[in-house]
Every structure is written in C-alpha cells, then in structure tokens.
Tab-separated table of N, CA and C in Angstrom:
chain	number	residue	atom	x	y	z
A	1	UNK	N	4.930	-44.043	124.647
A	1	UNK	CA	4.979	-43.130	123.521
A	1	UNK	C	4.142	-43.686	122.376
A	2	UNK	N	3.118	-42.794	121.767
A	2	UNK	CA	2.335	-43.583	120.767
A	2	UNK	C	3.219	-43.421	119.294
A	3	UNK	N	3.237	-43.976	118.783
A	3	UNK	CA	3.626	-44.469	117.323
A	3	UNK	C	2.787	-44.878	116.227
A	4	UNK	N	3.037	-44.455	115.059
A	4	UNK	CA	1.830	-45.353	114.025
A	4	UNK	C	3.199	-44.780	112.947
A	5	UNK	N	3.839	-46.621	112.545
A	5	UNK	CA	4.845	-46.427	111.486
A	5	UNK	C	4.122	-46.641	110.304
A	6	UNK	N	4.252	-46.023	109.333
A	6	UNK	CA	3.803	-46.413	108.161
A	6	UNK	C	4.815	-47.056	106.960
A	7	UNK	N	4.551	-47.865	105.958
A	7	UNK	CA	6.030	-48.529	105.252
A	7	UNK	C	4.798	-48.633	103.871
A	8	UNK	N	5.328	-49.755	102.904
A	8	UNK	CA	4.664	-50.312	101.869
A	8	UNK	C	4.801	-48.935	100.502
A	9	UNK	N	4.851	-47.678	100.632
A	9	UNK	CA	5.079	-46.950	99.757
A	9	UNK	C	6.157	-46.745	98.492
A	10	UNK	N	6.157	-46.031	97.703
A	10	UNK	CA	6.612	-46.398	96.381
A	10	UNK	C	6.121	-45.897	94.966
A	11	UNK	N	6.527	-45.720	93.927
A	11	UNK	CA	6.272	-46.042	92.288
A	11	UNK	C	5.998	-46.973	91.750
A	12	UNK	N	4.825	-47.321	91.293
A	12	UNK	CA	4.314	-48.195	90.570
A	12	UNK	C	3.351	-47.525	89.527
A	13	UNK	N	2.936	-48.327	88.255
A	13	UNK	CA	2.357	-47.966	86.970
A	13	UNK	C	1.206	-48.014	87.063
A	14	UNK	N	0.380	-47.343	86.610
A	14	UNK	CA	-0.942	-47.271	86.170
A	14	UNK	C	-1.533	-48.873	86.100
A	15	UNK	N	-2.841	-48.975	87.072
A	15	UNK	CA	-3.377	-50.229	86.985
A	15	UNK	C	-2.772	-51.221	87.757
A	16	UNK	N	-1.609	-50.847	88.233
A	16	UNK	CA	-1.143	-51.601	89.343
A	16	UNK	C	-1.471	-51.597	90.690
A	17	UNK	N	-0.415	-52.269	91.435
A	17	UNK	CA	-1.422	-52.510	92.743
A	17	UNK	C	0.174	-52.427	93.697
A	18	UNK	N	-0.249	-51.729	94.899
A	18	UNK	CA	0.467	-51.660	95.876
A	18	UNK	C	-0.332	-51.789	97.313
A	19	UNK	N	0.408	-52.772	98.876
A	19	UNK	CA	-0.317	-52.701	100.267
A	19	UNK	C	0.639	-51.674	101.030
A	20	UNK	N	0.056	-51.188	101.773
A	20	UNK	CA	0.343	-50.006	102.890
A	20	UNK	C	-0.045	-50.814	103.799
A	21	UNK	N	1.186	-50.610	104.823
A	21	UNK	CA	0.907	-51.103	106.135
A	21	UNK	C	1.275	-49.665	107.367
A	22	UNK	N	0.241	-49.914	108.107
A	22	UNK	CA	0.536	-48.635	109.472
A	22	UNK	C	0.571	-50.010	110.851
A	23	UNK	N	1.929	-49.774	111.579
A	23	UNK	CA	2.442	-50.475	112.616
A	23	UNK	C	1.875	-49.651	113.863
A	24	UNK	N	1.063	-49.504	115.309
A	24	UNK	CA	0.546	-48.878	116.156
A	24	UNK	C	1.451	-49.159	117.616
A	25	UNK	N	1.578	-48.414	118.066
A	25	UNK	CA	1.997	-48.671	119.255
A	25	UNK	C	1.359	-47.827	120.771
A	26	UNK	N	1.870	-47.931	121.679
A	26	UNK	CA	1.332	-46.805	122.980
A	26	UNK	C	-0.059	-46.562	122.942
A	27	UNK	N	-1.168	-47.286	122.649
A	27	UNK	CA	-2.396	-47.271	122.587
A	27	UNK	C	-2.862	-48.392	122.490
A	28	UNK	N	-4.062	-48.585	123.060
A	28	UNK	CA	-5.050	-49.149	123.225
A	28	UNK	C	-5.617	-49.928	121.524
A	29	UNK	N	-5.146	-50.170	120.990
A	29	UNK	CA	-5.226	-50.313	119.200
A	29	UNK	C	-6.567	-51.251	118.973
A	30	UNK	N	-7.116	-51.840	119.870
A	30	UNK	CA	-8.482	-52.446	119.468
A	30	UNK	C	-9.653	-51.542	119.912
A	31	UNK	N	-9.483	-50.645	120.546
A	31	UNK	CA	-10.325	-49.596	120.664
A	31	UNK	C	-10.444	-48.300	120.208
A	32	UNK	N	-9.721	-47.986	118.935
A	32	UNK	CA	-9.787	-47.112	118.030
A	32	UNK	C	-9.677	-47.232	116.506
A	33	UNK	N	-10.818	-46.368	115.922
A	33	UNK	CA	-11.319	-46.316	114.633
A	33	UNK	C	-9.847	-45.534	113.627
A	34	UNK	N	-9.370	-46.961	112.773
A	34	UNK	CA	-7.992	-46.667	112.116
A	34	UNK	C	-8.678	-46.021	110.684
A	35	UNK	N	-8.061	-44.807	110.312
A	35	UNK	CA	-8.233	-44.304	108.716
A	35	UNK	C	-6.938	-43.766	107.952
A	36	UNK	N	-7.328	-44.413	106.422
A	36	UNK	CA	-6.202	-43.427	105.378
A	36	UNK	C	-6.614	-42.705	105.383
A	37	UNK	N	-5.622	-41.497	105.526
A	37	UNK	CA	-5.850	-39.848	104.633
A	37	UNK	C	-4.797	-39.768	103.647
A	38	UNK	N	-5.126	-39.035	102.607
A	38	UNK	CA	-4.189	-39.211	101.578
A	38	UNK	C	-4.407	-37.188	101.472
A	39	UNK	N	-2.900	-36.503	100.789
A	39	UNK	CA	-2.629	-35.550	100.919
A	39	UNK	C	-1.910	-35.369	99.017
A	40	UNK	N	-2.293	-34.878	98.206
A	40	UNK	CA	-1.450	-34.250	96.981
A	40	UNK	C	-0.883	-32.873	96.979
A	41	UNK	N	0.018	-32.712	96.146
A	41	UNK	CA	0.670	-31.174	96.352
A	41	UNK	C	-0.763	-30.214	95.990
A	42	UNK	N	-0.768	-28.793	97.079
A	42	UNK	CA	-1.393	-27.661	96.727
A	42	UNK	C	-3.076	-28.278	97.190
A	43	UNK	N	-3.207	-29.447	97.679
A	43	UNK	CA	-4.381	-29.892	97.768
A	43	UNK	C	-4.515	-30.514	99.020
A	44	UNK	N	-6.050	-29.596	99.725
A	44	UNK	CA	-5.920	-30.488	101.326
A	44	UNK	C	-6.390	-32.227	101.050
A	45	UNK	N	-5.831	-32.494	102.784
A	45	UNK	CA	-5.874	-33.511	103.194
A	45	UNK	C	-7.408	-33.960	102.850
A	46	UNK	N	-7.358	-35.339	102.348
A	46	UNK	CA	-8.566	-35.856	102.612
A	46	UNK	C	-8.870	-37.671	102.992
A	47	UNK	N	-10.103	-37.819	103.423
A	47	UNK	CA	-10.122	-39.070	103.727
A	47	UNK	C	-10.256	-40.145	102.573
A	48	UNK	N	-9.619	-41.453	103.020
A	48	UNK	CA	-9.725	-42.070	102.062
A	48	UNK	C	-10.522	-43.579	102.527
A	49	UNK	N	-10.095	-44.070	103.490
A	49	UNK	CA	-10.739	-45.367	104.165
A	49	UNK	C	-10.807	-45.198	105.448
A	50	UNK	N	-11.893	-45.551	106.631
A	50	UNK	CA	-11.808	-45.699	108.342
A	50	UNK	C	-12.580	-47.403	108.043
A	51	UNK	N	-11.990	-47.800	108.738
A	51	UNK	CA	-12.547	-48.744	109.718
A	51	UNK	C	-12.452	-48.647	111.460
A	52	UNK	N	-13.582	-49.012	112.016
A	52	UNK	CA	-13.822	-48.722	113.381
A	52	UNK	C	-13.836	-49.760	114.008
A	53	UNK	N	-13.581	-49.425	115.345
A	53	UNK	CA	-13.289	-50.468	116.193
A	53	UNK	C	-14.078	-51.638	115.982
A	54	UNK	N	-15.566	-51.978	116.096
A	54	UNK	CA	-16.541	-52.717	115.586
A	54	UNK	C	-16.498	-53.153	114.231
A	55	UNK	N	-15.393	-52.938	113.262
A	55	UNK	CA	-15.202	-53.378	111.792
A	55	UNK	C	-16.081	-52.848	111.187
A	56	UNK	N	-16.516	-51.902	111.350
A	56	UNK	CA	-17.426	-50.924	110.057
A	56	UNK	C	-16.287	-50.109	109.173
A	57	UNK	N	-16.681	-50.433	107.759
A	57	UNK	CA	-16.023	-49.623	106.889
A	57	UNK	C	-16.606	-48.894	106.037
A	58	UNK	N	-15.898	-47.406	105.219
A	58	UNK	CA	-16.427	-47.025	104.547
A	58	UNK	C	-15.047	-46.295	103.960
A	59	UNK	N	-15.355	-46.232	102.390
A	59	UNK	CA	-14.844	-45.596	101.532
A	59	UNK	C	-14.823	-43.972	101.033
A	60	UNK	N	-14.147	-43.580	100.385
A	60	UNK	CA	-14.393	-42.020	99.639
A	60	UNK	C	-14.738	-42.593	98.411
A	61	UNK	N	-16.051	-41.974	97.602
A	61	UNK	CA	-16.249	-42.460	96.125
A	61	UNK	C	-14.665	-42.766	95.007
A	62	UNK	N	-13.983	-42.099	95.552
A	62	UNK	CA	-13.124	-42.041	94.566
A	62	UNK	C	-12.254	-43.195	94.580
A	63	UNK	N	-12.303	-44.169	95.187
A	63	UNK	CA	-11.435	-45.240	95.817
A	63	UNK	C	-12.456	-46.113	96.083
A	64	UNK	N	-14.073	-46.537	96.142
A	64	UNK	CA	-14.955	-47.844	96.395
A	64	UNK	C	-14.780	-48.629	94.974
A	65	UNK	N	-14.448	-49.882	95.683
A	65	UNK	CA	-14.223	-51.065	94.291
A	65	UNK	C	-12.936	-51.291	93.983
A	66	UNK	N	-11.654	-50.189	94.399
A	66	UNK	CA	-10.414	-50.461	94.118
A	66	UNK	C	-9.485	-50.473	95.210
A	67	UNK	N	-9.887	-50.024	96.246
A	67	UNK	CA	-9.023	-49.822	97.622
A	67	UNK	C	-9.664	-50.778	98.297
A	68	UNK	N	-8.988	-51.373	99.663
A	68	UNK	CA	-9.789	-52.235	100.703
A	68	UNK	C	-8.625	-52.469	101.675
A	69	UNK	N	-9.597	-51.733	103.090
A	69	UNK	CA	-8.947	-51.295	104.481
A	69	UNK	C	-9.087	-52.872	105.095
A	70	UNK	N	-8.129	-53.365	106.237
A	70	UNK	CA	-8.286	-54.261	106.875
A	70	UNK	C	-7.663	-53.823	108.240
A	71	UNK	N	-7.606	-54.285	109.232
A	71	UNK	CA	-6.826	-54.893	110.818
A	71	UNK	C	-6.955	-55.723	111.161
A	72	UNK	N	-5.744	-55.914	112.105
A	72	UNK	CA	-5.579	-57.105	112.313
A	72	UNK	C	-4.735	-56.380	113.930
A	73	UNK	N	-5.789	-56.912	114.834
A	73	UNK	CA	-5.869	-56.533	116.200
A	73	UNK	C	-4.372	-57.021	117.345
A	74	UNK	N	-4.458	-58.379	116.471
A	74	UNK	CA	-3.361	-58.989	117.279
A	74	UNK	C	-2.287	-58.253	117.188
A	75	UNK	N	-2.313	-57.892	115.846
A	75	UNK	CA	-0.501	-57.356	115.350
A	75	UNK	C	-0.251	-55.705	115.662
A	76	UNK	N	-1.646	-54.937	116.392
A	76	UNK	CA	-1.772	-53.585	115.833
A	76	UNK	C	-1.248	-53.158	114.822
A	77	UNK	N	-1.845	-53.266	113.675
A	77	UNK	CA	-1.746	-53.164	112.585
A	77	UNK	C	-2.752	-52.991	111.622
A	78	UNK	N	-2.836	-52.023	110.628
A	78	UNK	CA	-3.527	-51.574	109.967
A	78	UNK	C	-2.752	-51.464	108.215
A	79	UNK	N	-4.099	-51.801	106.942
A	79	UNK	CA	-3.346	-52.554	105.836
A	79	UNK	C	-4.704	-51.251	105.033
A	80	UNK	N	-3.704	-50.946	104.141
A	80	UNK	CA	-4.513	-50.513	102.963
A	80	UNK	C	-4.249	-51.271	101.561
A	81	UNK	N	-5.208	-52.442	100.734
A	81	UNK	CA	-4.953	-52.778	99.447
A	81	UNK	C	-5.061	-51.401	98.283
A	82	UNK	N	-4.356	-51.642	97.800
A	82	UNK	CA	-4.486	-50.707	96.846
A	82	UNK	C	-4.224	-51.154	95.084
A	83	UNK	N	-5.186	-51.589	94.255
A	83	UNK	CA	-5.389	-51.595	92.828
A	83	UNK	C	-5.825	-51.430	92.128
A	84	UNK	N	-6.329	-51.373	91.080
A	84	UNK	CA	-5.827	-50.792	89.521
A	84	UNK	C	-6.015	-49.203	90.051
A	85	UNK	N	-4.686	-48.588	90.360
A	85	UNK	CA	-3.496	-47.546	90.817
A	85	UNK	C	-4.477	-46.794	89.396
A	86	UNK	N	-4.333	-45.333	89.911
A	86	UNK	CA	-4.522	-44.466	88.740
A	86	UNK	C	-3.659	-43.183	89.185
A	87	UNK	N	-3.303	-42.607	88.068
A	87	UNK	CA	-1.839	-41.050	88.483
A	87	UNK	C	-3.169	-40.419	89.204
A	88	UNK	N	-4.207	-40.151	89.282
A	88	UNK	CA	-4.753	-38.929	90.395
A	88	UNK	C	-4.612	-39.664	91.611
A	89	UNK	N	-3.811	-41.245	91.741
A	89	UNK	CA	-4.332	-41.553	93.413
A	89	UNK	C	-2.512	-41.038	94.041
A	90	UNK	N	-1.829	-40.561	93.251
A	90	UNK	CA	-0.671	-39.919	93.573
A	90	UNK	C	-0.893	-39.327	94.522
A	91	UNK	N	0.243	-39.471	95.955
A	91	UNK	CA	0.257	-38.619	97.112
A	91	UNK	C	0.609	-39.042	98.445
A	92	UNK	N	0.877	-38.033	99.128
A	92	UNK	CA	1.222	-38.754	101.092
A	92	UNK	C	0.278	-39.362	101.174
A	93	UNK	N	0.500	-40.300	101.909
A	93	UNK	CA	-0.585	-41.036	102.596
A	93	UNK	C	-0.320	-41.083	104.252
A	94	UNK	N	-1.860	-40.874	104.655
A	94	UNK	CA	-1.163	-40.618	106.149
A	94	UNK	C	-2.053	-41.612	107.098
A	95	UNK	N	-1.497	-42.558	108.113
A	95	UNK	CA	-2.153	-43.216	109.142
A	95	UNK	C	-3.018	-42.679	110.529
A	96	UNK	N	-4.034	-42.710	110.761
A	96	UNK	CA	-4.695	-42.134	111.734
A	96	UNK	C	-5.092	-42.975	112.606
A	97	UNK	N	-5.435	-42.403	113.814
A	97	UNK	CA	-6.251	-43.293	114.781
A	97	UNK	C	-7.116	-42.159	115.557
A	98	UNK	N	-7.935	-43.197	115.802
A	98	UNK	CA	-9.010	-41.842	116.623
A	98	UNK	C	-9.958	-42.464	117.654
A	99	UNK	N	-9.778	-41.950	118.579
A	99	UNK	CA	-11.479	-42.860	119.851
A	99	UNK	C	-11.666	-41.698	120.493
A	100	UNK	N	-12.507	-41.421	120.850
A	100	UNK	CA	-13.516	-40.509	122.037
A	100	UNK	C	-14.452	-41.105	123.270
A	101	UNK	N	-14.166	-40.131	124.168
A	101	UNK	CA	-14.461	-40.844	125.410
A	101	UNK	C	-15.867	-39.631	125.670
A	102	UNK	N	-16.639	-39.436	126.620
A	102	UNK	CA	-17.136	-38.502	126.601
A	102	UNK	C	-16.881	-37.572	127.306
A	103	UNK	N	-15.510	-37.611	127.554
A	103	UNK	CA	-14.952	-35.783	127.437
A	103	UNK	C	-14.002	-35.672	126.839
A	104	UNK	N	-12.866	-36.462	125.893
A	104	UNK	CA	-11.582	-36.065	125.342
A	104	UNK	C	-11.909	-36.998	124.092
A	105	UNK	N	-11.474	-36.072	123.099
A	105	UNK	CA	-10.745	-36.846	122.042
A	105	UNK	C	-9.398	-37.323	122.251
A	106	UNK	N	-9.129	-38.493	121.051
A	106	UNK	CA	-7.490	-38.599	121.006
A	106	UNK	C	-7.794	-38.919	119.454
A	107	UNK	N	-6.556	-38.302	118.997
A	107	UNK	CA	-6.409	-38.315	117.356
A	107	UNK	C	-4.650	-38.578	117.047
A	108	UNK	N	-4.489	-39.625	116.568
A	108	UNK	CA	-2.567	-39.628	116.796
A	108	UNK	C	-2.442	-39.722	114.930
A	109	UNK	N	-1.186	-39.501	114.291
A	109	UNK	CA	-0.655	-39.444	112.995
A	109	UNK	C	0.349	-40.066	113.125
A	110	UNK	N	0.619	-40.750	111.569
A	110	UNK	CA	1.887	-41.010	111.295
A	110	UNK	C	2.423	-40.108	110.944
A	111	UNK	N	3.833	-40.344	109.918
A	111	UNK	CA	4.793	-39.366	109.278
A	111	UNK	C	4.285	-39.365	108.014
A	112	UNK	N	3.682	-40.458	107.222
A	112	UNK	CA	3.482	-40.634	105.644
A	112	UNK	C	3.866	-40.962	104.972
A	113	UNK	N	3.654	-41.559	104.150
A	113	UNK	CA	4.646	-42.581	102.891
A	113	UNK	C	4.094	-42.032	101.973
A	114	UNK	N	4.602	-42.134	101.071
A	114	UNK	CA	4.959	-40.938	99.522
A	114	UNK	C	4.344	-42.302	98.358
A	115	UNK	N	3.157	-42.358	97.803
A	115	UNK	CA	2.807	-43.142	96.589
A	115	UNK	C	2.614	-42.848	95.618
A	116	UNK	N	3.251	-43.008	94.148
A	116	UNK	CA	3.518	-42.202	93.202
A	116	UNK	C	3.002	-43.067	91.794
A	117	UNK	N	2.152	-42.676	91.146
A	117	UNK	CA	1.285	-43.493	90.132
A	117	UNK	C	1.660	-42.929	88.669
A	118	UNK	N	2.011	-43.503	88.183
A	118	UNK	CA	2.849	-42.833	86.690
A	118	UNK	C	3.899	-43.857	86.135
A	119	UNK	N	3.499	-44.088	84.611
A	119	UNK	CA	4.757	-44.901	83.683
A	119	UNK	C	5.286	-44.389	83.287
C-alpha cells in the first residue's frame, strides 16, 4: 500500500521558520521525483518545490531564497525548510511523488498538513 505521511505543520509568526517532513512508503522512493504543492482557500493547487530522482531542484519564484527541498533516500523521506514565513505562504501543503515509465505514469498524494502564518 503506498503512503506519503506528512507531519511538521502548524502556526508560527511572520519571519519565522518551520520543517515539513513527508514519510514514503510502498514505492520504489529513490526512483521518483518528490514535490511540495501548497493549496490556499478559493485558490488552486500550486507547485512549490520538486526535487528529482537525480537531485535536481527547482523552486516557484515565490519561495527561491526562503524555502529549501531535501531527501534523504535511506529514510524515504522527504523535508521542506521553510523561513522567514510570510501570511501569503498560509495553506495545505501537500506531498507528491511522481516517475514515468514509457507507458504509465504514477502520481501518489498525501493527506496535507495545514501551515498557518500570522501574529
């Protein structure tokens, strides 16, 4: 059964700093490209960090210089840093995984952890 737990979520103040961790299971976890998506009320889903199997990363402008994605293969496990916090980075945050073969995708989700930016 695949799994991707997510934890580390919470309230914290402006300029602060909180880590997100996504736990993987029932997959192959060194052979798929892990990303945040982050979700606000009334507003779609969007991306926020992937790193790929090969350790390529890339950011959404709105998050380069203050966010920073890592894994760590052994543990299947996937880490989002997150600081100096601003109230627009308010919202679900959701764990992804993704690999393609050349005939199937696979795309698995977490449930989401709730991060809430405001004093």
């Amino acid at each position: 059964q695949v799994q991707l737990v997510e934890s580390g979520g919470g309230l914290v103040q402006p300029g602060g700093s909180l880590r997100l961790s996504c736990a993987a299971s029932g997959f192959t976890f060194r052979s798929y490209a892990m990303s945040w998506y982050r979700q606000a009320p009334g507003k779609e889903r969007e991306l926020v960090a992937t790193i790929t199997s090969a350790a390529s990363i890339n950011y959404a402008d709105s998050v380069k210089g203050r966010f920073t994605i890592s894994r760590d293969n052994a543990r299947n496990t996937v880490y989002l840093q997150m600081d100096s916090l601003k109230p627009e980075d308010t919202a679900v945050y959701y764990c992804n995984a993704f690999f393609r073969t050349s005939f199937r995708e696979y795309n698995y989700w977490g449930q989401g952890t709730q991060v809430t930016v405001s004093s």
